[in-house]
CSV table of C-alpha atoms in Angstrom, one decimal:
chain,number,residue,atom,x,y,z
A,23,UNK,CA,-45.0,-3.9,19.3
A,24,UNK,CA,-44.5,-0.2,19.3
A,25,UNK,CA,-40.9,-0.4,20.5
A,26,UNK,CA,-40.3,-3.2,17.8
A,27,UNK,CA,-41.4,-0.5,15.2
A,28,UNK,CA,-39.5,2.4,16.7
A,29,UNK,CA,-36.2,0.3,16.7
A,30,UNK,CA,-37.2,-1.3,13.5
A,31,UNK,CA,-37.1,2.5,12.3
A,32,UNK,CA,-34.1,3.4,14.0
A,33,UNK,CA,-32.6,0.2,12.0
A,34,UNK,CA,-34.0,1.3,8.8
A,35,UNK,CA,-33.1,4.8,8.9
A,36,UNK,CA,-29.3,4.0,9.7
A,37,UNK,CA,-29.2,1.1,7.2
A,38,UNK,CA,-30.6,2.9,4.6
A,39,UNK,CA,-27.8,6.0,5.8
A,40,UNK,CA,-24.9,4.1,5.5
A,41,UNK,CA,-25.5,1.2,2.6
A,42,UNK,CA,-25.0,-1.8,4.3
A,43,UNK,CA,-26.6,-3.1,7.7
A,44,UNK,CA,-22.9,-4.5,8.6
A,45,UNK,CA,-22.1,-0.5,8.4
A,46,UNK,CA,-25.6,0.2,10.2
A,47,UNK,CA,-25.1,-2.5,13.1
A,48,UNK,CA,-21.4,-0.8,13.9
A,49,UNK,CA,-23.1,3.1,14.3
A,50,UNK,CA,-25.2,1.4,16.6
A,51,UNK,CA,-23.1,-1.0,18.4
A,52,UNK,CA,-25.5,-4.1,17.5
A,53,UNK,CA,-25.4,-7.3,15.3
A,54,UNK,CA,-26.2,-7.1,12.1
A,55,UNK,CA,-28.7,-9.9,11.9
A,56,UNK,CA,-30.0,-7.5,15.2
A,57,UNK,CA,-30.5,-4.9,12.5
A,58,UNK,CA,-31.7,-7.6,9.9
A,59,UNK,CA,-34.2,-9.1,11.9
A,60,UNK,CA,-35.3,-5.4,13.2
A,61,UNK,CA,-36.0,-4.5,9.0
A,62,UNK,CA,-37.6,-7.4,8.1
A,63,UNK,CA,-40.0,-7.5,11.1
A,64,UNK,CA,-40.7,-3.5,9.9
A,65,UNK,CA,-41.3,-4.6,6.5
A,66,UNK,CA,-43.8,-7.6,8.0
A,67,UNK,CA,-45.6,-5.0,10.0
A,68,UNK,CA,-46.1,-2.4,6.9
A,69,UNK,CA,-46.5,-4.8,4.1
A,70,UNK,CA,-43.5,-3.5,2.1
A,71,UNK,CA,-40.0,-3.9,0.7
A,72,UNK,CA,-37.9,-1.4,2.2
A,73,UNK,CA,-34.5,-2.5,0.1
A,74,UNK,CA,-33.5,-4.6,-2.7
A,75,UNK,CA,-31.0,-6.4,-1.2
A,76,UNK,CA,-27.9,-8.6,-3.6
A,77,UNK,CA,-24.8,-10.2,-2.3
A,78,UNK,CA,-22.9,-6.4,-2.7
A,79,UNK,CA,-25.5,-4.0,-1.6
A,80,UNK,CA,-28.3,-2.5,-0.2
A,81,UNK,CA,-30.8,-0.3,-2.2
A,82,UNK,CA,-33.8,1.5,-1.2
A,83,UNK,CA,-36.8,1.0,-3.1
A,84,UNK,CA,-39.0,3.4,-4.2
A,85,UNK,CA,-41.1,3.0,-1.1
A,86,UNK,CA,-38.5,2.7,0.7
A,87,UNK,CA,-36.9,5.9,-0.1
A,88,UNK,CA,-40.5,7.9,0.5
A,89,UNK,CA,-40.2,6.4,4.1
A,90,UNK,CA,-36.5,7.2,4.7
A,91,UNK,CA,-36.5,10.6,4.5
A,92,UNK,CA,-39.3,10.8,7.6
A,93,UNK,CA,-37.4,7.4,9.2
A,94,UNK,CA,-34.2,9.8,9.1
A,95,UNK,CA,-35.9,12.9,10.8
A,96,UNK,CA,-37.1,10.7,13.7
A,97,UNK,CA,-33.5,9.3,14.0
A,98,UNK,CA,-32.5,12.7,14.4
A,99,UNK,CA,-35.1,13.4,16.6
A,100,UNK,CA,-34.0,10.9,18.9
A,101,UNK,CA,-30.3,12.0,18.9
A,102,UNK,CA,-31.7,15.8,19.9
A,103,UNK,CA,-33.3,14.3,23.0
A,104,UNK,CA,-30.7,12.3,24.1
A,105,UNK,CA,-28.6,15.5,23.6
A,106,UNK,CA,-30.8,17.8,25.3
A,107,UNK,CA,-30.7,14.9,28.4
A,108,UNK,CA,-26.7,15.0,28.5
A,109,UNK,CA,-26.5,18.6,28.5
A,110,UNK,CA,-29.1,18.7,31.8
A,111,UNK,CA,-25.6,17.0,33.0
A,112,UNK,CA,-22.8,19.5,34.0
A,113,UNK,CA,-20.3,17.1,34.6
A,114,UNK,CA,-19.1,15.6,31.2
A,115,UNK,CA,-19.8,11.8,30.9
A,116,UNK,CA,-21.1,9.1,28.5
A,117,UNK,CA,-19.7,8.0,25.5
A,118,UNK,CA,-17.4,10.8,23.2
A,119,UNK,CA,-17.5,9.8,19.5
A,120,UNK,CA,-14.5,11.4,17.8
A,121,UNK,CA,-13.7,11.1,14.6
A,122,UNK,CA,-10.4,11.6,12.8
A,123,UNK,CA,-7.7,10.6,9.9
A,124,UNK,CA,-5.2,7.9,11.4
A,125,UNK,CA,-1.6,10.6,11.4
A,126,UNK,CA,-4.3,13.1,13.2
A,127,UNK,CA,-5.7,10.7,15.8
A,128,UNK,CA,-2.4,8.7,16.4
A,129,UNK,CA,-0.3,11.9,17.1
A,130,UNK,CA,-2.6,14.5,18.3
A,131,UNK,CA,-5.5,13.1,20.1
A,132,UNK,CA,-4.1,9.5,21.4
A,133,UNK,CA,-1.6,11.7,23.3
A,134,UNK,CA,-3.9,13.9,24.9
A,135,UNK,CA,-6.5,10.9,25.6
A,136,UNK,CA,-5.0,10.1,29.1
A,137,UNK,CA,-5.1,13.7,31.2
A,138,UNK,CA,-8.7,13.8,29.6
A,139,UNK,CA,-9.7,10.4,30.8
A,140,UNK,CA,-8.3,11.2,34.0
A,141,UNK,CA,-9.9,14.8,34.6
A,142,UNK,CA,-13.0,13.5,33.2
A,143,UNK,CA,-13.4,9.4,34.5
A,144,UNK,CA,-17.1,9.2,33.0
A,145,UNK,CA,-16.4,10.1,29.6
A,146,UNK,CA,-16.1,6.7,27.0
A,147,UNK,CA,-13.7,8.0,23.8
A,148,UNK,CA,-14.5,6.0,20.8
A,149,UNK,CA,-12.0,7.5,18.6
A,150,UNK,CA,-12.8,6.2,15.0
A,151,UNK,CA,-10.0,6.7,12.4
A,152,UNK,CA,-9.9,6.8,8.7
A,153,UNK,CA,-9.0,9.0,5.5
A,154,UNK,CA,-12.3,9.2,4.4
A,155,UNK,CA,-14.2,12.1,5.7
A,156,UNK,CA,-18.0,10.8,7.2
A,157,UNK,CA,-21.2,12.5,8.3
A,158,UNK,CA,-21.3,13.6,11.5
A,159,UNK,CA,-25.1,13.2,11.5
A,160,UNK,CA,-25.1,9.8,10.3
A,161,UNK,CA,-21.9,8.2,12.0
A,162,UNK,CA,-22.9,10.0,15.5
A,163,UNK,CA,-19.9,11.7,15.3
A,164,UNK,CA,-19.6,14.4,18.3
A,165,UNK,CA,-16.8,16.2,17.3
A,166,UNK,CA,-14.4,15.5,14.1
A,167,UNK,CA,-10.8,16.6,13.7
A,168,UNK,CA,-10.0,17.5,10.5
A,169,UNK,CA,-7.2,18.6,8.3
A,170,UNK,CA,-7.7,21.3,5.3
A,171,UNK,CA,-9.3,23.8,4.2
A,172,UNK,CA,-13.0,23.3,5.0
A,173,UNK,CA,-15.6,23.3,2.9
A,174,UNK,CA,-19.2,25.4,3.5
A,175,UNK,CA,-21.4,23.5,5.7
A,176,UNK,CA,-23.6,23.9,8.9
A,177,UNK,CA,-21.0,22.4,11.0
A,178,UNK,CA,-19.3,24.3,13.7
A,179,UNK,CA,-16.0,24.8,13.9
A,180,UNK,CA,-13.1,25.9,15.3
A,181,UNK,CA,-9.3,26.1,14.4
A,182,UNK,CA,-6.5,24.2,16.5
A,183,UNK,CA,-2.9,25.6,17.1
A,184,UNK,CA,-0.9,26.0,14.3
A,185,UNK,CA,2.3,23.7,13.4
A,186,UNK,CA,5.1,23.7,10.8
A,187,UNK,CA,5.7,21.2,7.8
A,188,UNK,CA,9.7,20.5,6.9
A,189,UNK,CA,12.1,18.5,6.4
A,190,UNK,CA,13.8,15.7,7.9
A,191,UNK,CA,16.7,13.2,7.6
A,192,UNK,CA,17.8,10.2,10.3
A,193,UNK,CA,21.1,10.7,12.1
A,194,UNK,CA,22.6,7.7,9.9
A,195,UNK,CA,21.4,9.0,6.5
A,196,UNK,CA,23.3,12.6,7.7
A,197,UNK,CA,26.4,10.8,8.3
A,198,UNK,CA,26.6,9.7,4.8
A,199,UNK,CA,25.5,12.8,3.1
A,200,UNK,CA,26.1,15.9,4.1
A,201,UNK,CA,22.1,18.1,4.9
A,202,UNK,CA,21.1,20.4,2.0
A,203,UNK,CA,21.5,23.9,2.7
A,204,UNK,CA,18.8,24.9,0.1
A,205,UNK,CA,15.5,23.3,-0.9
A,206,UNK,CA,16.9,23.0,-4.6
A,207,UNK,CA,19.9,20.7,-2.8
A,208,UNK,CA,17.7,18.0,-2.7
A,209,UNK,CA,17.8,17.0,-6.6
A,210,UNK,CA,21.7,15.5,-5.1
A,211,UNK,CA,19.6,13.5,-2.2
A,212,UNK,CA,17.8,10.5,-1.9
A,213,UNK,CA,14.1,11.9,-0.8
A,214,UNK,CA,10.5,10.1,0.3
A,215,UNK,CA,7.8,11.3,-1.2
A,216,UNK,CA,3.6,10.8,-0.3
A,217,UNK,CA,1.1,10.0,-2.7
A,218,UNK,CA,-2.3,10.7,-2.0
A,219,UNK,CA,-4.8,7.9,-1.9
A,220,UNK,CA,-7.5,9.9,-2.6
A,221,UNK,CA,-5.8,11.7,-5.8
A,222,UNK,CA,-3.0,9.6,-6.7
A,223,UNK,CA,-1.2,12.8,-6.7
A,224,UNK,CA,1.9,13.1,-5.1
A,225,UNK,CA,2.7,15.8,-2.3
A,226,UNK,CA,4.2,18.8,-3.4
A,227,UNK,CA,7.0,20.3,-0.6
A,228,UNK,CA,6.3,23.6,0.2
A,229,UNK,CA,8.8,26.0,1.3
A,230,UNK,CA,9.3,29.8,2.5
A,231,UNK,CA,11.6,31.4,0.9
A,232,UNK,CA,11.9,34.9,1.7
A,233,UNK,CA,8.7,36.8,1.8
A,234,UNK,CA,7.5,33.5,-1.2
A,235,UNK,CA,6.2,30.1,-0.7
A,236,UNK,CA,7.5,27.3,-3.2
A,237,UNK,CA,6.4,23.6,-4.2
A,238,UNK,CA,9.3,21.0,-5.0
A,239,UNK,CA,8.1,17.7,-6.2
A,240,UNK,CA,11.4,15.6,-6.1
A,241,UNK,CA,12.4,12.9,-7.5
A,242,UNK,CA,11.7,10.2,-5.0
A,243,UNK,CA,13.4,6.8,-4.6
A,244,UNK,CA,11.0,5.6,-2.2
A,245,UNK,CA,7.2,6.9,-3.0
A,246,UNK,CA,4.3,5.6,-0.6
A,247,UNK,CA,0.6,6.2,-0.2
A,248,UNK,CA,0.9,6.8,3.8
A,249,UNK,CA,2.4,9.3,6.2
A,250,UNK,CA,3.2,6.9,8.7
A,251,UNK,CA,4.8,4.6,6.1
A,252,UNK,CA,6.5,7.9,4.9
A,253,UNK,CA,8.1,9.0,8.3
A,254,UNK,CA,9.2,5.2,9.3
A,255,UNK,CA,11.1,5.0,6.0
A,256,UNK,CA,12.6,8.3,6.8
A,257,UNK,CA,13.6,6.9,10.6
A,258,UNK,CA,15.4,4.2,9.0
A,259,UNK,CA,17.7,6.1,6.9
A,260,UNK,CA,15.9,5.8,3.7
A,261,UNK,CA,16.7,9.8,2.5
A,262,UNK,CA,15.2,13.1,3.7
A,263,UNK,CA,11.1,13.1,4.4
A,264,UNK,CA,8.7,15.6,4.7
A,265,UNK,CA,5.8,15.8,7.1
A,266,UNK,CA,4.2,18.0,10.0
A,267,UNK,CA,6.5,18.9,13.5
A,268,UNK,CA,3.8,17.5,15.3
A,269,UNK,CA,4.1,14.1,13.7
A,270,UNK,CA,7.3,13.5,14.4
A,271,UNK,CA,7.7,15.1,17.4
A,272,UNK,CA,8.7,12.0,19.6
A,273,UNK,CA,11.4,10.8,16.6
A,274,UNK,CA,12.8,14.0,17.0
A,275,UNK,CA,13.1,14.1,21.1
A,276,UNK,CA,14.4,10.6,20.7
A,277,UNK,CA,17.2,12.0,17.9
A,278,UNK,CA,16.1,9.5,15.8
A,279,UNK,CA,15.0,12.3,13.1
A,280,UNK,CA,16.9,15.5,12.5
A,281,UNK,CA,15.4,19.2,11.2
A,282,UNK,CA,16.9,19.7,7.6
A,283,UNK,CA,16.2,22.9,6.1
A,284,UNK,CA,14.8,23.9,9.2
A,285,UNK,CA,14.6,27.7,8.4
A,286,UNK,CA,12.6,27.3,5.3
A,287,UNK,CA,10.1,25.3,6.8
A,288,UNK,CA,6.4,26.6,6.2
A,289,UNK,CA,3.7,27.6,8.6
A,290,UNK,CA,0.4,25.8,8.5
A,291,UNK,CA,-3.2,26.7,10.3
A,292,UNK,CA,-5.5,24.3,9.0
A,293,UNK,CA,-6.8,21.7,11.8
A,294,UNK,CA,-10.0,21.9,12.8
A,295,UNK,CA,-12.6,20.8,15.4
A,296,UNK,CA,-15.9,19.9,13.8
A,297,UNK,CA,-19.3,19.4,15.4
A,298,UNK,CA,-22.8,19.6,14.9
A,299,UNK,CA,-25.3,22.3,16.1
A,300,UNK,CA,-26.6,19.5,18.6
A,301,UNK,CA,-24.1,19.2,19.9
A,302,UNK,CA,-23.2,22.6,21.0
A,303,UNK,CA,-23.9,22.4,24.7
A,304,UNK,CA,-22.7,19.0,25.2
A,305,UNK,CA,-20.3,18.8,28.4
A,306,UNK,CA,-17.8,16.1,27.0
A,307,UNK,CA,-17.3,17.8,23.7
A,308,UNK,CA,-16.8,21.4,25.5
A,309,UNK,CA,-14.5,19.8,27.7
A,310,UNK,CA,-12.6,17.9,25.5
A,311,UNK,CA,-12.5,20.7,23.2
A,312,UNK,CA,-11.1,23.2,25.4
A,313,UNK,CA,-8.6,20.0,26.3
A,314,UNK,CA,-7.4,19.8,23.0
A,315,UNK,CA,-6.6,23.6,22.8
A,316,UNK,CA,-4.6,23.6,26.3
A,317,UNK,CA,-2.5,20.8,25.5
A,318,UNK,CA,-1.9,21.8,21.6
A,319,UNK,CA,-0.8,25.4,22.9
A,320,UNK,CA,2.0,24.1,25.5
Protein backbone atom coordinates (compact mmCIF):
# COMPACT_ATOMS: atom_id res chain seq x y z
CA UNK A 1 0.00 0.00 0.00
CA UNK A 2 2.87 2.42 0.63
CA UNK A 3 4.31 2.19 -2.86
CA UNK A 4 0.63 2.66 -4.19
CA UNK A 5 0.62 6.04 -2.31
CA UNK A 6 4.09 7.07 -3.22
CA UNK A 7 3.36 6.54 -7.00
CA UNK A 8 -0.16 7.81 -6.47
CA UNK A 9 1.80 11.08 -5.31
CA UNK A 10 4.25 10.94 -8.00
CA UNK A 11 0.98 10.80 -10.36
CA UNK A 12 -0.69 13.64 -8.59
CA UNK A 13 2.14 15.93 -8.41
CA UNK A 14 2.89 15.66 -12.24
CA UNK A 15 -0.80 15.78 -13.14
CA UNK A 16 -1.51 18.50 -11.25
CA UNK A 17 2.09 20.14 -12.95
CA UNK A 18 1.18 19.87 -16.34
CA UNK A 19 -2.94 20.07 -16.52
CA UNK A 20 -3.85 17.07 -18.01
CA UNK A 21 -2.91 13.35 -16.97
CA UNK A 22 -2.54 12.68 -20.95
CA UNK A 23 0.42 15.43 -20.46
CA UNK A 24 1.33 13.71 -16.93
CA UNK A 25 1.38 9.97 -18.35
CA UNK A 26 3.96 11.26 -21.39
CA UNK A 27 6.68 12.98 -18.57
CA UNK A 28 6.48 9.77 -17.13
CA UNK A 29 6.37 7.34 -19.88
CA UNK A 30 2.99 5.60 -18.62
CA UNK A 31 -0.72 5.27 -19.63
CA UNK A 32 -2.89 7.68 -18.76
CA UNK A 33 -5.51 5.53 -17.20
CA UNK A 34 -1.93 4.22 -15.28
CA UNK A 35 -1.97 7.76 -14.00
CA UNK A 36 -5.81 7.78 -13.61
CA UNK A 37 -6.17 4.77 -11.69
CA UNK A 38 -2.90 5.83 -9.57
CA UNK A 39 -5.16 9.37 -8.52
CA UNK A 40 -8.16 7.97 -7.92
CA UNK A 41 -6.79 5.13 -5.74
CA UNK A 42 -4.94 8.34 -3.74
CA UNK A 43 -8.06 10.05 -3.49
CA UNK A 44 -9.78 6.53 -2.03
CA UNK A 45 -7.02 6.21 0.42
CA UNK A 46 -7.29 10.05 1.77
CA UNK A 47 -10.93 10.65 1.45
CA UNK A 48 -10.62 13.64 -0.88
CA UNK A 49 -11.11 15.19 -4.40
CA UNK A 50 -7.82 16.02 -5.55
CA UNK A 51 -9.18 17.71 -9.08
CA UNK A 52 -12.34 18.80 -10.67
CA UNK A 53 -12.09 17.03 -13.60
CA UNK A 54 -14.59 18.18 -17.19
CA UNK A 55 -14.21 16.96 -20.67
CA UNK A 56 -11.29 20.02 -21.32
CA UNK A 57 -9.42 20.06 -18.12
CA UNK A 58 -8.08 19.34 -15.04
CA UNK A 59 -8.29 21.65 -11.90
CA UNK A 60 -7.01 21.37 -8.53
CA UNK A 61 -9.33 21.74 -5.73
CA UNK A 62 -8.79 23.62 -2.92
CA UNK A 63 -7.52 20.59 -1.04
CA UNK A 64 -5.91 19.59 -3.70
CA UNK A 65 -3.83 22.50 -4.20
CA UNK A 66 -2.78 22.52 -0.20
CA UNK A 67 -1.41 18.96 -1.02
CA UNK A 68 0.38 19.82 -4.28
CA UNK A 69 2.62 22.02 -3.21
CA UNK A 70 4.19 19.23 -0.63
CA UNK A 71 3.24 16.38 -3.45
CA UNK A 72 5.62 18.56 -5.78
CA UNK A 73 8.62 18.88 -3.18
CA UNK A 74 8.69 15.09 -2.87
CA UNK A 75 8.59 14.78 -6.69
CA UNK A 76 11.56 16.82 -6.57
CA UNK A 77 12.97 14.99 -3.94
CA UNK A 78 12.94 11.92 -5.84
CA UNK A 79 14.46 13.43 -9.00
CA UNK A 80 17.53 14.71 -6.52
CA UNK A 81 18.22 11.10 -5.50
CA UNK A 82 18.03 9.63 -8.68
CA UNK A 83 20.50 12.39 -9.63
CA UNK A 84 22.79 12.05 -6.86
CA UNK A 85 22.79 7.98 -7.96
CA UNK A 86 23.74 8.78 -11.70
CA UNK A 87 26.33 11.12 -10.77
CA UNK A 88 28.02 8.13 -8.43
CA UNK A 89 28.42 6.91 -12.27
CA UNK A 90 31.47 8.30 -14.13
CA UNK A 91 30.71 6.98 -17.26
CA UNK A 92 27.63 8.88 -18.87
CA UNK A 93 24.55 6.56 -19.30
CA UNK A 94 20.72 6.42 -18.89
CA UNK A 95 18.29 8.32 -20.45
CA UNK A 96 19.26 12.34 -21.73
CA UNK A 97 16.16 14.45 -21.92
CA UNK A 98 16.81 17.40 -24.15
CA UNK A 99 14.68 19.82 -24.97
CA UNK A 100 14.61 22.21 -27.86
CA UNK A 101 12.60 24.36 -30.75
CA UNK A 102 12.11 22.14 -33.98
CA UNK A 103 14.90 24.56 -36.50
CA UNK A 104 17.33 24.15 -33.20
CA UNK A 105 16.96 20.40 -32.69
CA UNK A 106 16.70 19.48 -36.51
CA UNK A 107 19.85 21.33 -37.50
CA UNK A 108 22.02 21.53 -34.59
CA UNK A 109 21.55 18.71 -32.26
CA UNK A 110 20.12 15.80 -34.78
CA UNK A 111 23.50 16.30 -36.52
CA UNK A 112 25.65 15.95 -33.63
CA UNK A 113 23.33 13.01 -32.10
CA UNK A 114 25.38 10.18 -33.93
CA UNK A 115 29.35 10.74 -32.69
CA UNK A 116 27.59 11.25 -29.23
CA UNK A 117 25.74 8.05 -29.35
CA UNK A 118 28.72 6.44 -30.56
CA UNK A 119 31.31 7.78 -27.87
CA UNK A 120 28.79 7.35 -25.30
CA UNK A 121 26.63 3.80 -26.23
CA UNK A 122 24.60 3.98 -22.74
CA UNK A 123 23.23 7.33 -23.09
CA UNK A 124 19.12 7.16 -24.40
CA UNK A 125 18.52 10.93 -26.12
CA UNK A 126 14.90 11.76 -25.92
CA UNK A 127 15.10 14.95 -27.84
CA UNK A 128 11.55 16.67 -27.36
CA UNK A 129 10.95 19.56 -29.80
CA UNK A 130 8.50 22.44 -29.75
CA UNK A 131 8.28 26.41 -29.86
CA UNK A 132 6.95 26.69 -26.67
CA UNK A 133 9.45 26.97 -23.93
CA UNK A 134 8.66 24.26 -20.77
CA UNK A 135 9.90 23.78 -17.30
CA UNK A 136 12.75 22.01 -16.87
CA UNK A 137 11.71 20.91 -13.44
CA UNK A 138 8.41 19.75 -14.48
CA UNK A 139 9.12 18.17 -18.04
CA UNK A 140 12.42 16.43 -16.60
CA UNK A 141 14.21 18.25 -18.87
CA UNK A 142 18.24 17.72 -18.47
CA UNK A 143 19.41 20.25 -20.50
CA UNK A 144 17.42 22.74 -22.88
CA UNK A 145 18.71 24.48 -25.99
CA UNK A 146 17.39 27.66 -26.36
CA UNK A 147 17.42 30.62 -28.61
CA UNK A 148 17.25 34.46 -27.31
CA UNK A 149 17.98 36.51 -24.98
CA UNK A 150 17.35 34.72 -21.62
CA UNK A 151 15.37 35.71 -19.07
CA UNK A 152 16.45 35.79 -14.98
CA UNK A 153 16.11 32.48 -13.58
CA UNK A 154 17.96 29.84 -11.42
CA UNK A 155 18.91 27.89 -14.41
CA UNK A 156 22.36 27.37 -15.47
CA UNK A 157 23.56 28.28 -18.49
CA UNK A 158 25.97 28.56 -20.90
CA UNK A 159 26.37 30.20 -24.46
CA UNK A 160 26.99 28.04 -27.81
CA UNK A 161 29.21 29.31 -30.78
CA UNK A 162 28.10 32.14 -32.50
CA UNK A 163 26.51 32.09 -36.22
CA UNK A 164 25.49 34.65 -38.81
CA UNK A 165 21.79 35.52 -40.07
CA UNK A 166 21.64 36.63 -44.08
CA UNK A 167 20.33 36.32 -46.94
CA UNK A 168 19.66 33.80 -49.50
CA UNK A 169 18.32 33.11 -53.06
CA UNK A 170 18.20 29.47 -55.06
CA UNK A 171 20.40 29.18 -58.12
CA UNK A 172 17.17 29.30 -60.40
CA UNK A 173 15.67 32.41 -58.76
CA UNK A 174 19.44 34.16 -59.45
CA UNK A 175 19.21 33.32 -63.00
CA UNK A 176 16.16 35.26 -63.47
CA UNK A 177 16.98 38.22 -61.41
CA UNK A 178 20.08 39.54 -60.99
CA UNK A 179 21.25 39.41 -56.58
CA UNK A 180 20.81 42.72 -54.79
CA UNK A 181 23.94 44.50 -54.12
CA UNK A 182 22.32 46.50 -51.13
CA UNK A 183 19.75 45.55 -48.53
CA UNK A 184 17.43 48.40 -49.89
CA UNK A 185 17.62 46.30 -53.42
CA UNK A 186 15.25 44.12 -52.17
CA UNK A 187 11.99 46.46 -52.55
CA UNK A 188 12.72 45.20 -56.73
CA UNK A 189 12.74 41.38 -55.46
CA UNK A 190 10.36 38.88 -54.71
CA UNK A 191 11.34 38.07 -50.74
CA UNK A 192 9.95 35.30 -47.94
CA UNK A 193 9.23 36.58 -44.94
CA UNK A 194 8.50 34.64 -41.10
CA UNK A 195 5.83 35.45 -38.93
CA UNK A 196 6.01 34.63 -35.51
CA UNK A 197 3.54 32.26 -34.06
CA UNK A 198 3.89 33.43 -30.81
CA UNK A 199 3.52 37.28 -31.76
CA UNK A 200 1.94 37.30 -35.08
CA UNK A 201 4.72 39.69 -35.84
CA UNK A 202 6.65 39.41 -38.65
CA UNK A 203 10.62 39.10 -38.67
CA UNK A 204 12.37 42.07 -39.14
CA UNK A 205 15.95 41.53 -41.37
CA UNK A 206 18.73 42.85 -39.74
CA UNK A 207 21.69 44.05 -41.32
CA UNK A 208 25.27 45.59 -40.67
CA UNK A 209 25.88 48.32 -42.38
CA UNK A 210 29.07 49.89 -41.56
CA UNK A 211 29.76 50.29 -37.93
CA UNK A 212 25.22 50.28 -37.76
CA UNK A 213 22.71 47.53 -37.55
CA UNK A 214 19.43 47.96 -39.63
CA UNK A 215 15.84 46.14 -39.75
CA UNK A 216 14.01 45.84 -43.29
CA UNK A 217 10.65 44.40 -43.15
CA UNK A 218 9.91 43.73 -46.89
CA UNK A 219 7.20 43.39 -48.72
CA UNK A 220 6.73 39.66 -48.91
CA UNK A 221 4.99 37.67 -51.56
CA UNK A 222 5.20 34.55 -49.72
CA UNK A 223 4.74 35.17 -45.73
CA UNK A 224 4.75 31.86 -43.41
CA UNK A 225 4.60 31.12 -39.74
CA UNK A 226 7.72 28.55 -39.87
CA UNK A 227 11.41 28.58 -40.65
CA UNK A 228 11.51 25.44 -42.14
CA UNK A 229 8.48 26.32 -44.34
CA UNK A 230 10.48 29.62 -44.94
CA UNK A 231 13.82 28.11 -46.23
CA UNK A 232 12.02 25.25 -48.45
CA UNK A 233 10.08 28.01 -50.21
CA UNK A 234 13.38 29.75 -50.66
CA UNK A 235 15.09 26.30 -52.14
CA UNK A 236 12.49 26.21 -54.59
CA UNK A 237 12.95 29.48 -56.13
CA UNK A 238 10.29 31.33 -54.45
CA UNK A 239 12.55 34.90 -53.96
CA UNK A 240 15.37 35.62 -51.49
CA UNK A 241 14.90 34.27 -47.62
CA UNK A 242 16.38 35.01 -44.59
CA UNK A 243 17.48 32.69 -41.89
CA UNK A 244 20.56 31.53 -39.67
CA UNK A 245 24.08 29.90 -41.64
CA UNK A 246 23.61 27.07 -39.58
CA UNK A 247 20.18 26.30 -40.93
CA UNK A 248 20.91 26.13 -44.15
CA UNK A 249 24.13 24.88 -44.16
CA UNK A 250 23.60 21.56 -46.11
CA UNK A 251 21.37 23.66 -48.93
CA UNK A 252 24.22 25.69 -49.29
CA UNK A 253 27.04 22.71 -49.59
CA UNK A 254 24.50 21.09 -51.93
CA UNK A 255 24.38 24.71 -54.07
CA UNK A 256 20.93 24.53 -53.82
CA UNK A 257 20.93 28.06 -51.84
CA UNK A 258 23.27 30.93 -52.58
CA UNK A 259 24.72 33.76 -50.01
CA UNK A 260 23.07 37.24 -51.19
CA UNK A 261 24.23 40.10 -49.50
CA UNK A 262 26.65 38.12 -47.92
CA UNK A 263 28.79 41.01 -46.50
CA UNK A 264 26.03 42.66 -44.64
CA UNK A 265 25.11 39.75 -42.97
CA UNK A 266 24.81 40.13 -38.99
CA UNK A 267 26.50 38.36 -36.16
CA UNK A 268 24.45 36.64 -33.63
CA UNK A 269 25.43 35.00 -29.93
CA UNK A 270 22.33 34.02 -28.52
CA UNK A 271 22.02 30.04 -28.09
CA UNK A 272 22.08 28.66 -25.09
CA UNK A 273 22.45 25.42 -22.97
CA UNK A 274 20.02 25.40 -20.10
CA UNK A 275 19.96 23.08 -17.04
CA UNK A 276 19.06 22.79 -13.66
CA UNK A 277 21.18 23.07 -10.49
CA UNK A 278 20.54 19.14 -10.13
CA UNK A 279 21.73 18.52 -12.70
CA UNK A 280 25.07 19.96 -12.51
CA UNK A 281 27.21 16.95 -11.95
CA UNK A 282 25.38 14.70 -14.16
CA UNK A 283 27.86 12.69 -16.67
CA UNK A 284 25.49 12.61 -19.78
CA UNK A 285 24.67 16.31 -19.71
CA UNK A 286 28.57 17.29 -19.04
CA UNK A 287 29.44 15.14 -21.81
CA UNK A 288 26.97 16.01 -24.13
CA UNK A 289 27.52 19.57 -23.32
CA UNK A 290 31.13 19.70 -23.92
CA UNK A 291 29.90 17.61 -27.30
CA UNK A 292 27.88 20.20 -28.46
CA UNK A 293 30.63 22.92 -28.01
CA UNK A 294 33.41 20.75 -29.99
CA UNK A 295 31.31 20.13 -32.86
CA UNK A 296 29.65 23.73 -32.97
CA UNK A 297 33.24 25.25 -32.95
CA UNK A 298 34.67 23.15 -36.03
Amino acid sequence: MAFERLTGLIAFARAGALGSYTAAARSLSVSPSAISKSIQRLEKHLGITLFTRTTRSLVLTAEGRELHERALRLLRDAEEIEQVAKRTRAEPAGTLRIAASLPTGIHLIAPVLPQFCALHPKVMIDLRLSDHRINLVDEHIDIAIRMGELADSSLLSRRLPPYLIGCYASPEYLSRCAPPEYPNDLIGHKTINLRYQNTGQLFRWPFRVGEREIEIIPSSTVIVDASEAAIAATAAGAGIGMAANFMVASLVRDKKLVPVLADFAVERNNISALWHESRRANPAVRAFLDHMLKSLSH
